Amino acid sequence: MKLNRVRKSAGYAVIIVSSLVMILPFLTTLFNSLKTYAQYTAVPPKWFPSPIQWSNYSEVWKLGPFGQYTLNSVIVTVLSVGGALISCSMVAYAFARLRFPFKNTLFMIVLGTMMIPPVVLIIPQFVIFKSLHMLDTLTPLWIIEWLAQPFGIFLMRQAFLMIPKDYEESAKLDGCNPFQIYWKIFLPMCKPTFATLAVFTFMTKWNEILSPAIFLTSKENFTLPIGILSMAGQWSGNEQYMVAAALMSLIPILLVFLFAEKYFVQGTNSSGIK
Amino acid sequence: MTLLAALLISGCSSQGKGSGEVELKLGFYSSAQSDEKMQELITKFQEKHPNIKIKTESSPYNQFFQKLDTQIAAESAPDIWLSDGVLVPKYAERGVLKDLTEWIQRDLKSEEYYGLDFNKDASGKYWGVPQGIQIAVLYYNKDMFDEAQVDYPIEDWTWDDLKAAAEKLTKDSNGKYAVDSSFDKNKISQYGLTFFSITEGWMTVLKSYGGGVLNDTLDQSIIHSPENKAALDWIVDGMQRELFPTPSDLKSFQSNMALFPSKAAAMRIGIYARTIDANNAGLNYDVSLLPMGPDGIRFSPVIANSWVINKKADGAVADAAWEWVKFWATEDEVQKEWASLGEAVPVKKSVANSEQFLNGSPANKQAFLDSFEFAGTLDVNAVWSEWVGKFNDNINRAFEGEIPVDQAMIQADQEVQKVLDEFYKK
């Protein structure tokens, strides 16, 4: 009994210490965002800002159209997440359930494209979007996600493969066509995987730097990461504002995580047939 | 369907020009501090040239050049862009830039400007017109000098004088200076001099010792020389005694640039733009000329960030681009406005020598102008970034004390020459 309690408190101690370690970089960032430049660069480093520079946060809004950047990022991510969920799940359903020639070879090719580094793709993409007159618009940033990215296909296919054939067969008996099976049976059963793909796409798109930097040219079209980077400039000396801006750009990610968390939890209890 | 849509869109966009109106695509790397000023100047320019419509293309500094390479590959680079000075030859020698020689000779009087010649290649052609100039001087923190009771740097310092002062200014965490016998070089709290990279580190020392990296035509390495050996020995000695940080010491700071503004170093070799963070940090500092080598040679590295014009721009667009360059270079008002940002020394001598530039902090801004007497580029050529990388890889090992200076010089010499040959001997 006593031993058990000791073990338990030791467990808690480990958890507390490790979460403190985990939160430390975050706290450092938070404190750095509240310093003046002199405090920010002080040696030896000063842990806590004094006086606290709350104005750094309002200063960020003066350095550029921060609201516009945020709006652009929201548009790109929302449309991307929608696109990824719809296109990846449809393609994955085909690979998981439909019968057609060269299915496995095609799937291998799809997976193979994951090995091509994005930098190699950027020039052809640039040329394509240029000839479609889509440069310097937000379109290239989200439309790509509507073309079913390989990682999403792989993830969704795995989830669909777990669903027993019986569901499909009984739906067929009830008169469902393949699209109805996909829409009414498979989608509702794979919510947790959807949440995973949504969060994954959200994070990638929210933090993406390469494509927006290459495709966008006017300031009013910048997304958050590019907007924040362009606040620094070549000679800067204002890093504390960047840190504050970066922290603010984290808020939506935190919100999405909080919202999607219950689906993750659900995912662990409801796999298989109930 | 898509094809039809594409046709429709392209059909629409090609209309609406004519009536003598020119659209000029202007590229520049942006920052919150300078964008507003740039926009103001663009508006002023358009008022004077109502037929020219400027469309800006900006990106953060690092992404700008990445994007430019993509745009060049896709043949849609801006008509005119702001190039980092060290990258002008890269674009020029790859045939992307317009030769500006005739225009410059026709419209600009070279004696009125600082640094027009920094964009001239070995055959005398001009590839760009400086937008603002970075030139290096010696920065020193007056408070730290006062505290250590060391006299401020004077203009006839040699590098050895600087090292003697650095010795009195390098402090360990017990408050002992490097001249003390109980000084602990493993616990430095303050360096005498911060020293890093090509611009704010080794190039100045190599050149003022009579050495250097490339020959006059910029296609042969001259690294392996007694002059460079003497210069590198001077640097390595300072680093081994921890009077200046080694490259690995620097890793413990947020950035290489941080040491001087954060009062972790008493002196630095710094370009003009470093006055911004020194002023932001509220330092009590001033600047002086960079020290001389043992034979009295001086050298101050220069980077002339410049407007360059796309070779593909022609006719009315090229003329409009040149109007922009002229507007930037010749108008005192434009030069003054830009100088007020404190990012660069104005190109036009009359403005650089005006009170407006010379006033303010640091007190001795004249030192930047005086340094033009012995200024030179960083041996920039078409493969600058590549050879600097190879040089650093080898020389840093000597700085860390891993290999002897001779060995580092031989290896750097071979690797740099290989980079040069790959480009120039095709």
XYZ file of C-alpha atoms in Angstrom:
700
model
C 0.000 0.000 0.000
C 2.643 2.463 1.102
C 4.954 1.336 -1.652
C 2.202 2.001 -4.135
C 1.817 5.549 -2.915
C 5.535 6.202 -3.123
C 5.543 4.854 -6.639
C 2.622 7.047 -7.550
C 4.160 10.243 -6.182
C 7.449 9.415 -7.881
C 5.471 9.100 -11.107
C 3.880 12.474 -10.551
C 7.255 14.029 -9.811
C 8.648 12.749 -13.103
C 5.608 14.067 -14.966
C 5.814 17.476 -13.321
C 9.533 17.834 -13.938
C 9.283 16.750 -17.556
C 6.357 19.052 -18.264
C 8.338 21.914 -16.730
C 11.188 21.065 -19.086
C 8.750 20.966 -21.987
C 7.189 24.300 -21.150
C 10.511 26.059 -20.568
C 11.202 26.995 -24.214
C 7.670 28.278 -24.479
C 8.079 30.422 -21.374
C 11.406 31.747 -22.662
C 9.682 32.741 -25.877
C 6.863 34.378 -23.973
C 9.281 36.355 -21.790
C 11.424 37.297 -24.784
C 8.367 38.729 -26.487
C 7.926 41.108 -23.559
C 11.463 42.540 -23.479
C 13.052 45.650 -24.901
C 15.820 45.088 -27.435
C 18.468 45.830 -24.810
C 16.981 43.238 -22.436
C 16.490 40.795 -25.292
C 20.200 40.790 -26.129
C 21.549 41.215 -22.599
C 24.502 39.043 -21.538
C 24.235 37.202 -19.206
C 20.633 36.651 -20.371
C 17.924 38.058 -18.149
C 15.189 35.499 -17.646
C 12.336 37.767 -16.704
C 11.526 40.994 -18.534
C 11.499 44.111 -16.415
C 9.754 46.372 -17.038
C 7.308 44.226 -18.981
C 6.991 45.572 -22.499
C 3.313 44.871 -23.280
C 3.540 47.408 -26.091
C 5.554 44.922 -28.200
C 2.282 43.246 -29.062
C 0.592 46.413 -30.229
C 3.801 47.441 -31.999
C 3.531 44.338 -34.211
C 0.243 45.623 -35.601
C 1.957 48.862 -36.572
C 4.835 47.113 -38.349
C 2.651 45.756 -41.103
C -0.881 44.710 -42.031
C -0.860 41.915 -39.467
C -4.640 41.471 -39.651
C -4.460 41.084 -43.429
C -1.686 38.479 -43.105
C -3.806 36.553 -40.611
C -6.868 36.696 -42.845
C -4.832 35.426 -45.811
C -3.446 32.578 -43.751
C -6.936 31.669 -42.570
C -8.273 31.608 -46.143
C -5.401 29.444 -47.347
C -5.591 26.992 -44.459
C -9.367 26.612 -44.384
C -9.554 25.976 -48.120
C -6.535 23.639 -47.922
C -7.949 21.584 -45.081
C -11.281 21.253 -46.894
C -9.524 20.272 -50.093
C -7.249 17.749 -48.442
C -10.128 16.039 -46.611
C -12.346 15.742 -49.665
C -9.777 14.871 -52.319
C -7.600 12.542 -50.243
C -10.527 10.576 -48.851
C -12.101 10.081 -52.281
C -8.872 8.883 -53.842
C -8.159 6.737 -50.793
C -11.580 5.152 -50.993
C -10.893 4.198 -54.585
C -7.541 2.678 -53.666
C -8.984 0.873 -50.653
C -12.215 -0.506 -52.088
C -12.775 -0.140 -55.814
C -11.394 -2.564 -58.372
C -9.606 -1.191 -61.420
C -6.574 -2.132 -63.542
C -3.046 -1.365 -62.266
C -4.431 -0.334 -58.885
C -1.364 -1.386 -56.890
C 1.122 0.013 -59.373
C -0.682 3.335 -59.352
C -0.698 3.386 -55.582
C 3.042 2.712 -55.523
C 3.578 5.607 -57.919
C 1.499 7.876 -55.684
C 3.594 6.903 -52.672
C 6.763 7.305 -54.720
C 5.993 10.967 -55.360
C 6.393 11.591 -51.636
C 10.119 11.180 -52.114
C 10.455 14.177 -54.442
C 11.669 17.159 -52.388
C 9.378 20.216 -52.632
C 12.247 22.446 -53.789
C 12.510 20.433 -57.016
C 8.817 20.901 -57.734
C 8.745 24.613 -57.195
C 10.006 25.772 -60.612
C 7.544 23.650 -62.667
C 4.760 24.707 -60.309
C 5.801 28.332 -60.733
C 5.666 27.987 -64.526
C 2.253 26.291 -64.422
C 0.712 28.869 -62.107
C 2.279 31.629 -64.155
C 0.606 30.410 -67.322
C -2.672 30.095 -65.417
C -2.249 33.711 -64.236
C -2.486 32.619 -60.634
C 0.789 34.100 -59.380
C 0.459 36.648 -56.605
C -2.935 35.273 -55.636
C -3.696 32.901 -52.787
C -5.038 30.270 -55.198
C -1.815 28.266 -55.819
C -1.379 27.852 -52.089
C -4.640 26.046 -51.466
C -5.572 24.592 -54.838
C -2.700 22.123 -54.635
C -4.378 20.510 -51.642
C -7.451 19.806 -53.778
C -5.320 17.552 -55.955
C -5.001 14.794 -53.327
C -1.557 14.814 -51.695
C 0.078 11.371 -51.283
C 0.449 11.481 -47.509
C -3.259 12.135 -47.031
C -4.184 9.351 -49.452
C -1.971 6.922 -47.581
C -3.383 7.916 -44.204
C -7.028 7.686 -45.276
C -6.504 4.451 -47.175
C -5.108 2.818 -44.049
C -8.193 3.896 -42.119
C -10.609 2.645 -44.800
C -8.827 -0.716 -45.013
C -9.617 -1.279 -41.319
C -13.362 -1.149 -41.980
C -14.751 -4.680 -42.358
C -16.231 -5.654 -45.708
C -19.547 -6.577 -44.013
C -20.558 -2.937 -43.677
C -20.066 -2.409 -47.358
C -21.980 -5.520 -48.326
C -24.990 -4.758 -46.190
C -25.044 -1.212 -47.556
C -25.002 -2.664 -51.060
C -27.970 -4.869 -50.186
C -29.789 -1.742 -49.050
C -29.160 -0.273 -52.495
C -26.206 2.068 -51.912
C -23.881 2.915 -54.811
C -20.114 3.293 -54.178
C -20.359 7.052 -53.604
C -23.130 6.591 -51.032
C -21.076 3.910 -49.272
C -18.125 6.295 -49.161
C -20.231 9.226 -48.004
C -22.663 7.567 -45.561
C -20.648 4.682 -44.137
C -16.924 5.297 -44.483
C -16.672 8.995 -43.720
C -18.582 8.939 -40.427
C -16.585 5.921 -39.272
C -13.202 7.551 -39.827
C -13.657 10.854 -38.028
C -10.475 10.475 -35.947
C -8.344 9.976 -39.063
C -10.057 12.980 -40.596
C -9.151 15.021 -37.536
C -5.552 13.863 -37.814
C -5.339 14.788 -41.478
C -7.035 18.113 -40.806
C -4.606 19.051 -38.041
C -1.655 17.909 -40.105
C -2.704 19.915 -43.162
C -3.561 22.891 -40.986
C -0.123 22.942 -39.359
C 1.758 22.512 -42.632
C -0.209 25.225 -44.371
C -0.220 27.628 -41.444
C 3.569 27.469 -41.133
C 4.480 27.119 -44.799
C 7.249 29.402 -46.017
C 8.662 28.232 -49.344
C 5.589 28.317 -51.609
C 4.087 31.587 -50.345
C 7.500 33.241 -50.595
C 7.852 32.139 -54.206
C 4.269 32.612 -55.415
C 3.304 35.838 -53.639
C 4.753 39.212 -54.484
C 2.459 41.916 -53.137
C 2.496 42.691 -49.487
C -1.277 42.603 -49.155
C -1.234 38.955 -50.269
C 1.403 37.733 -47.802
C 0.525 34.954 -45.384
C 1.551 35.162 -41.730
C 4.986 33.452 -41.828
C 6.129 35.587 -44.775
C 4.602 38.686 -43.237
C 6.433 38.075 -39.973
C 9.722 37.372 -41.749
C 9.394 40.514 -43.807
C 9.060 42.536 -40.627
C 12.658 41.687 -39.798
C 14.346 42.958 -42.916
C 18.034 42.633 -43.555
C 19.367 44.676 -40.671
C 16.553 44.328 -38.081
C 17.599 44.834 -34.457
C 13.947 44.329 -33.480
C 13.773 40.614 -32.819
C 11.486 41.048 -29.813
C 8.653 42.129 -32.135
C 9.174 39.056 -34.282
C 8.885 36.836 -31.237
C 5.663 38.567 -30.211
C 4.284 38.182 -33.735
C 5.263 34.518 -33.851
C 3.511 33.887 -30.534
C 0.338 35.539 -31.759
C 0.431 33.412 -34.877
C 0.409 30.327 -32.611
C -3.001 31.088 -31.126
C -5.041 29.568 -33.987
C -2.951 26.379 -33.852
C -3.673 26.035 -30.140
C -7.387 26.561 -30.784
C -7.463 23.904 -33.477
C -5.700 21.451 -31.183
C -8.141 22.082 -28.367
C -11.038 21.583 -30.760
C -9.650 18.435 -32.409
C -8.533 16.805 -29.184
C -11.839 15.092 -28.445
C -11.682 13.340 -31.811
C -8.226 12.013 -30.990
C -9.517 10.618 -27.709
C -12.521 9.161 -29.499
C -10.195 7.559 -31.996
C -8.569 5.412 -29.361
C -11.820 3.919 -28.002
C -13.971 3.327 -31.031
C -11.928 1.407 -33.540
C -13.323 -1.857 -34.845
C -16.895 -3.048 -34.677
C -18.983 -1.902 -31.779
C -12.867 23.852 -70.253
C -9.722 24.788 -68.315
C -8.040 25.635 -71.585
C -10.894 27.899 -72.528
C -10.749 29.611 -69.157
C -6.998 30.096 -69.497
C -7.473 31.592 -72.944
C -10.131 33.942 -71.674
C -8.015 35.111 -68.773
C -4.944 35.689 -70.926
C -7.068 37.491 -73.474
C -8.311 39.899 -70.848
C -4.985 40.659 -69.264
C -3.253 41.665 -72.485
C -5.712 44.461 -73.086
C -5.780 47.834 -71.464
C -2.188 48.798 -72.178
C -1.255 51.317 -74.771
C -1.726 55.103 -74.570
C 2.010 55.261 -73.804
C 1.604 53.815 -70.339
C 4.375 51.561 -69.065
C 4.136 49.055 -66.264
C 7.414 48.569 -64.438
C 7.870 45.523 -62.220
C 10.104 46.563 -59.342
C 11.580 43.924 -57.015
C 13.090 44.568 -53.598
C 13.662 42.747 -50.346
C 11.378 44.169 -47.783
C 11.371 45.061 -44.130
C 8.736 46.744 -42.018
C 11.091 49.652 -41.382
C 11.934 50.409 -44.996
C 8.782 49.406 -46.899
C 6.869 52.501 -45.969
C 9.691 54.737 -47.146
C 9.989 52.764 -50.368
C 6.272 53.203 -50.975
C 6.528 56.966 -50.378
C 9.354 57.234 -52.878
C 7.417 55.185 -55.421
C 4.462 57.537 -55.086
C 6.742 60.541 -55.584
C 8.282 58.928 -58.634
C 4.889 58.210 -60.174
C 3.831 61.816 -59.653
C 6.822 62.894 -61.700
C 6.337 60.190 -64.306
C 2.573 59.787 -64.698
C 3.023 57.405 -67.627
C 4.984 54.875 -65.541
C 3.044 52.549 -63.301
C 5.130 50.665 -60.766
C 4.145 47.210 -59.604
C 6.175 46.125 -56.594
C 7.351 42.601 -55.911
C 8.775 42.141 -52.451
C 9.783 39.282 -50.162
C 11.701 38.884 -46.938
C 15.468 39.128 -47.531
C 16.333 35.416 -47.602
C 13.326 34.369 -49.653
C 13.785 37.217 -52.109
C 16.860 35.723 -53.744
C 15.460 32.200 -53.659
C 12.396 33.502 -55.468
C 14.509 35.504 -57.890
C 16.311 32.351 -59.019
C 12.944 30.677 -59.633
C 11.655 33.710 -61.485
C 14.763 33.869 -63.631
C 14.397 30.176 -64.482
C 10.746 30.775 -65.402
C 11.636 33.948 -67.295
C 9.478 36.185 -65.179
C 11.983 38.127 -63.100
C 11.130 41.774 -62.287
C 12.215 44.415 -64.814
C 14.400 46.030 -62.196
C 15.399 44.807 -58.778
C 17.476 45.601 -55.749
C 20.392 43.204 -55.549
C 22.613 42.568 -52.589
C 25.997 43.928 -53.668
C 27.725 40.565 -53.349
C 25.259 38.979 -55.788
C 25.509 41.465 -58.668
C 28.333 39.551 -60.468
C 26.417 36.291 -60.050
C 23.565 37.644 -62.158
C 25.793 39.688 -64.464
C 28.062 36.815 -65.428
C 25.122 34.520 -66.033
C 23.768 36.966 -68.583
C 20.649 38.082 -66.728
C 21.503 41.763 -66.368
C 21.555 44.690 -68.727
C 24.905 46.362 -69.270
C 24.448 49.871 -67.867
C 27.823 51.294 -68.933
C 26.568 53.678 -71.623
C 23.708 55.002 -69.535
C 25.895 55.564 -66.511
C 28.495 57.405 -68.564
C 25.786 59.512 -70.185
C 23.715 60.458 -67.133
C 25.784 60.095 -63.955
C 28.940 61.971 -63.070
C 31.069 59.364 -61.345
C 32.926 61.947 -59.234
C 29.637 62.836 -57.520
C 29.147 59.327 -56.175
C 30.650 56.916 -53.735
C 31.054 53.476 -55.071
C 29.792 53.506 -58.644
C 32.918 51.527 -59.467
C 32.149 48.748 -56.992
C 29.844 47.240 -59.622
C 32.382 47.473 -62.416
C 33.702 44.154 -63.681
C 37.265 43.363 -64.796
C 36.477 44.478 -68.346
C 35.173 47.865 -67.207
C 31.436 47.270 -67.648
C 28.932 48.554 -65.112
C 26.136 46.189 -64.021
C 24.298 48.175 -61.384
C 23.915 51.520 -59.646
C 24.331 51.487 -55.859
C 21.199 52.101 -53.843
C 23.058 52.449 -50.558
C 26.507 51.464 -49.369
C 27.737 49.316 -46.539
C 31.286 50.089 -45.473
C 33.067 48.766 -42.403
C 34.739 50.617 -39.515
C 35.835 49.718 -35.999
C 33.039 49.999 -33.422
C 33.957 50.371 -29.765
C 31.938 50.489 -26.570
C 33.060 53.578 -24.641
C 31.695 52.365 -21.300
C 33.742 49.195 -21.471
C 36.899 51.105 -22.408
C 36.309 53.493 -19.503
C 35.676 50.669 -17.072
C 38.898 48.902 -18.087
C 40.743 52.241 -18.212
C 41.889 51.764 -21.779
C 42.327 54.665 -24.206
C 39.816 54.811 -27.073
C 41.043 53.519 -30.442
C 42.941 56.030 -32.561
C 43.237 56.185 -36.304
C 46.811 54.970 -36.549
C 46.246 51.751 -34.675
C 47.743 48.614 -36.161
C 46.129 45.235 -35.627
C 48.715 44.578 -32.906
C 47.625 47.730 -31.068
C 44.076 46.474 -31.290
C 45.070 43.114 -29.857
C 46.935 44.780 -26.985
C 43.763 46.714 -26.164
C 41.613 43.590 -26.566
C 43.783 41.893 -23.975
C 42.901 44.585 -21.460
C 39.219 44.387 -22.361
C 38.652 40.616 -22.300
C 37.153 39.675 -18.978
C 36.340 36.363 -17.288
C 33.351 35.696 -15.060
C 35.426 36.539 -11.944
C 36.019 40.033 -13.292
C 39.669 39.367 -14.149
C 41.051 40.790 -17.418
C 43.187 38.770 -19.833
C 46.298 40.686 -18.733
C 45.886 39.257 -15.199
C 47.780 36.103 -14.322
C 44.694 34.560 -12.676
C 42.561 35.139 -15.804
C 40.497 32.045 -16.685
C 40.088 31.818 -20.455
C 37.453 29.106 -20.147
C 34.959 31.430 -18.507
C 34.758 34.497 -20.681
C 32.075 37.043 -19.853
C 33.289 39.758 -22.197
C 35.384 39.546 -25.374
C 37.815 42.238 -26.489
C 36.727 42.033 -30.137
C 33.930 40.152 -31.826
C 35.074 38.677 -35.074
C 33.147 36.602 -37.567
C 32.513 35.819 -41.226
C 34.108 37.423 -44.230
C 32.723 40.962 -44.009
C 33.037 41.566 -40.313
C 36.011 39.310 -39.782
C 38.877 37.894 -41.762
C 38.829 39.718 -45.127
C 39.858 43.046 -43.583
C 42.792 41.466 -41.783
C 43.984 39.442 -44.787
C 43.918 42.465 -47.098
C 45.575 44.869 -44.692
C 48.383 42.359 -44.233
C 48.858 42.523 -48.021
C 47.098 39.223 -48.698
C 43.651 38.368 -49.957
C 41.679 35.548 -51.498
C 41.430 36.140 -55.249
C 43.689 37.772 -57.867
C 42.765 40.936 -59.786
C 40.783 39.113 -62.448
C 38.924 37.217 -59.702
C 39.453 33.776 -61.205
C 42.557 32.549 -59.350
C 43.007 31.805 -55.683
C 45.939 33.544 -53.995
C 45.214 32.118 -50.561
C 48.507 30.326 -50.017
C 50.840 33.282 -49.371
C 53.155 34.462 -46.580
C 51.006 37.589 -46.116
C 47.888 35.540 -45.495
C 49.843 33.263 -43.202
C 50.874 36.240 -41.060
C 47.297 37.563 -40.993
C 45.789 34.189 -40.105
C 48.405 33.623 -37.401
C 47.349 36.945 -35.888
C 43.685 35.866 -35.894
C 44.271 32.331 -34.608
C 46.456 33.622 -31.780
C 43.681 36.013 -30.700
C 41.102 33.251 -30.806
C 43.205 30.699 -28.997
C 43.730 33.214 -26.208
C 39.961 33.861 -26.279
C 40.415 37.578 -26.890
C 37.946 37.087 -29.736
C 35.318 34.372 -29.947
C 35.967 31.348 -32.156
C 33.188 30.301 -34.554
C 32.022 27.702 -32.028
C 32.007 30.248 -29.176
C 29.657 32.318 -31.300
C 27.141 29.490 -31.467
C 26.131 30.087 -27.861
C 24.754 33.514 -28.757
C 21.417 34.108 -30.466
C 23.243 35.374 -33.538
C 26.757 36.305 -34.612
C 25.646 39.910 -34.643
C 24.453 39.925 -31.032
C 27.752 40.248 -29.172
C 28.368 43.930 -29.621
C 24.837 45.272 -29.001
C 24.454 42.913 -26.040
C 27.682 44.188 -24.455
C 29.452 40.846 -24.679
C 32.244 42.380 -26.754
C 34.039 45.698 -26.427
C 34.895 46.130 -30.110
C 33.651 44.898 -33.440
C 34.429 45.240 -37.123
C 31.070 46.433 -38.337
C 29.357 47.718 -41.462
C 27.252 50.879 -41.390
C 23.952 49.075 -40.824
C 25.195 47.838 -37.445
C 24.603 51.311 -36.078
C 20.894 50.377 -36.046
C 21.079 47.644 -33.432
C 23.804 49.454 -31.477
C 21.503 52.495 -31.273
C 18.460 50.326 -30.500
C 20.315 48.725 -27.622
C 21.200 52.163 -26.275
C 24.974 51.623 -26.286
C 27.434 54.349 -25.441
C 29.710 53.733 -28.428
C 31.611 55.351 -31.233
C 33.444 54.308 -34.365
C 36.962 54.741 -35.730
C 38.920 53.713 -38.835
C 39.831 50.049 -39.078
C 43.433 49.308 -37.999
C 46.379 49.084 -40.406
C 48.455 46.067 -41.285
C 52.158 45.880 -40.340
C 53.175 47.814 -43.501
C 50.615 50.566 -43.035
C 48.100 49.109 -45.509
C 44.436 49.644 -44.675
C 41.377 47.927 -46.052
C 37.687 48.445 -45.478
C 35.257 46.003 -47.069
C 32.364 47.434 -49.047
C 29.029 46.041 -50.134
C 27.170 48.239 -52.599
C 23.559 47.094 -52.687
C 22.449 48.106 -56.140
C 19.615 48.560 -58.586
C 20.087 46.230 -61.528
C 18.003 46.013 -64.700
C 16.762 42.808 -66.275
C 18.386 42.110 -69.630
C 14.962 41.178 -70.998
C 13.564 44.643 -70.270
C 13.743 46.691 -73.437
C 12.275 49.707 -75.166
C 9.930 51.716 -72.997
C 10.269 49.387 -70.020
C 14.059 49.665 -69.989
C 13.808 53.447 -70.251
C 11.336 53.507 -67.375
C 13.682 51.330 -65.302
C 16.557 53.696 -65.971
C 14.341 56.657 -64.982
C 13.833 54.954 -61.617
C 17.585 54.453 -61.171
C 18.232 58.066 -62.069
C 15.498 59.274 -59.747
C 17.114 57.269 -56.978
C 20.696 58.272 -57.656
C 20.454 61.908 -58.695
C 17.709 63.402 -56.528
C 19.069 64.740 -53.233
C 15.640 64.481 -51.675
C 15.367 60.736 -52.381
C 18.841 60.105 -51.049
C 18.079 62.048 -47.874
C 14.793 60.269 -47.301
C 16.429 56.875 -47.632
C 19.413 57.857 -45.485
C 17.014 58.763 -42.695
C 16.361 55.037 -42.181
C 19.983 54.640 -41.116
C 20.423 51.455 -43.149
C 23.135 52.583 -45.535
C 25.586 55.333 -46.393
C 24.037 57.510 -49.141
C 25.535 56.979 -52.568
C 25.587 60.637 -53.494
C 28.572 62.436 -51.975
C 26.740 65.729 -51.468
C 24.153 64.007 -49.294
C 26.611 61.767 -47.459
C 28.660 64.830 -46.535
C 25.641 66.815 -45.379
C 24.832 67.494 -41.738
C 21.746 65.366 -42.048
C 23.833 62.243 -42.517
C 26.757 63.168 -40.267
C 24.717 64.170 -37.233
C 23.369 61.680 -34.744
C 24.817 58.549 -33.263
C 27.632 57.455 -33.495
C 29.397 60.811 -33.182
C 32.223 60.024 -35.596
C 30.150 59.122 -38.677
C 32.856 60.847 -40.693
C 34.883 57.629 -40.231
C 32.549 55.829 -42.642
C 33.203 58.428 -45.338
C 36.947 58.543 -44.677
C 37.077 54.777 -45.105
C 36.184 55.091 -48.802
C 39.859 56.085 -49.288
C 40.900 52.475 -48.777
C 37.695 50.609 -49.513
C 37.359 47.527 -51.672
C 34.879 44.782 -52.447
C 34.943 41.321 -50.926
C 36.478 39.827 -54.095
C 32.940 39.316 -55.373
C 32.553 37.277 -58.528
C 29.967 34.977 -60.073
C 30.598 32.165 -57.574
C 31.117 34.307 -54.492
C 28.784 32.434 -52.145
C 30.308 29.103 -53.141
C 33.958 30.014 -52.634
C 33.240 31.841 -49.367
C 31.641 28.611 -48.143
C 34.710 26.547 -49.030
C 37.077 29.106 -47.522
C 35.107 29.255 -44.263
C 34.898 25.462 -43.942
C 38.670 25.168 -43.945
C 39.732 28.327 -42.190
C 37.235 27.804 -39.354
C 39.009 24.551 -38.510
C 42.208 26.536 -38.057
C 40.310 29.119 -35.984
C 39.132 26.304 -33.717
C 42.711 25.048 -33.395
C 41.870 21.698 -35.038
C 44.434 21.999 -37.827
C 47.513 24.196 -38.343
C 47.109 27.422 -40.330
C 49.344 26.117 -43.162
C 47.219 23.058 -43.716
C 44.004 25.117 -43.676
C 45.469 27.512 -46.248
C 46.532 24.702 -48.580
C 43.121 23.020 -48.408
C 41.194 26.266 -48.759
C 43.382 27.203 -51.709
C 42.650 23.939 -53.523
C 38.927 23.913 -52.835
C 38.406 27.571 -53.720
C 40.361 27.095 -56.949
C 38.173 24.122 -57.827
C 35.023 26.223 -57.411
C 36.523 28.945 -59.611
C 37.624 26.488 -62.299
C 34.235 24.842 -62.462
C 32.654 28.134 -63.431
C 35.355 29.974 -65.363
C 37.049 27.155 -67.285
C 34.038 25.912 -69.180
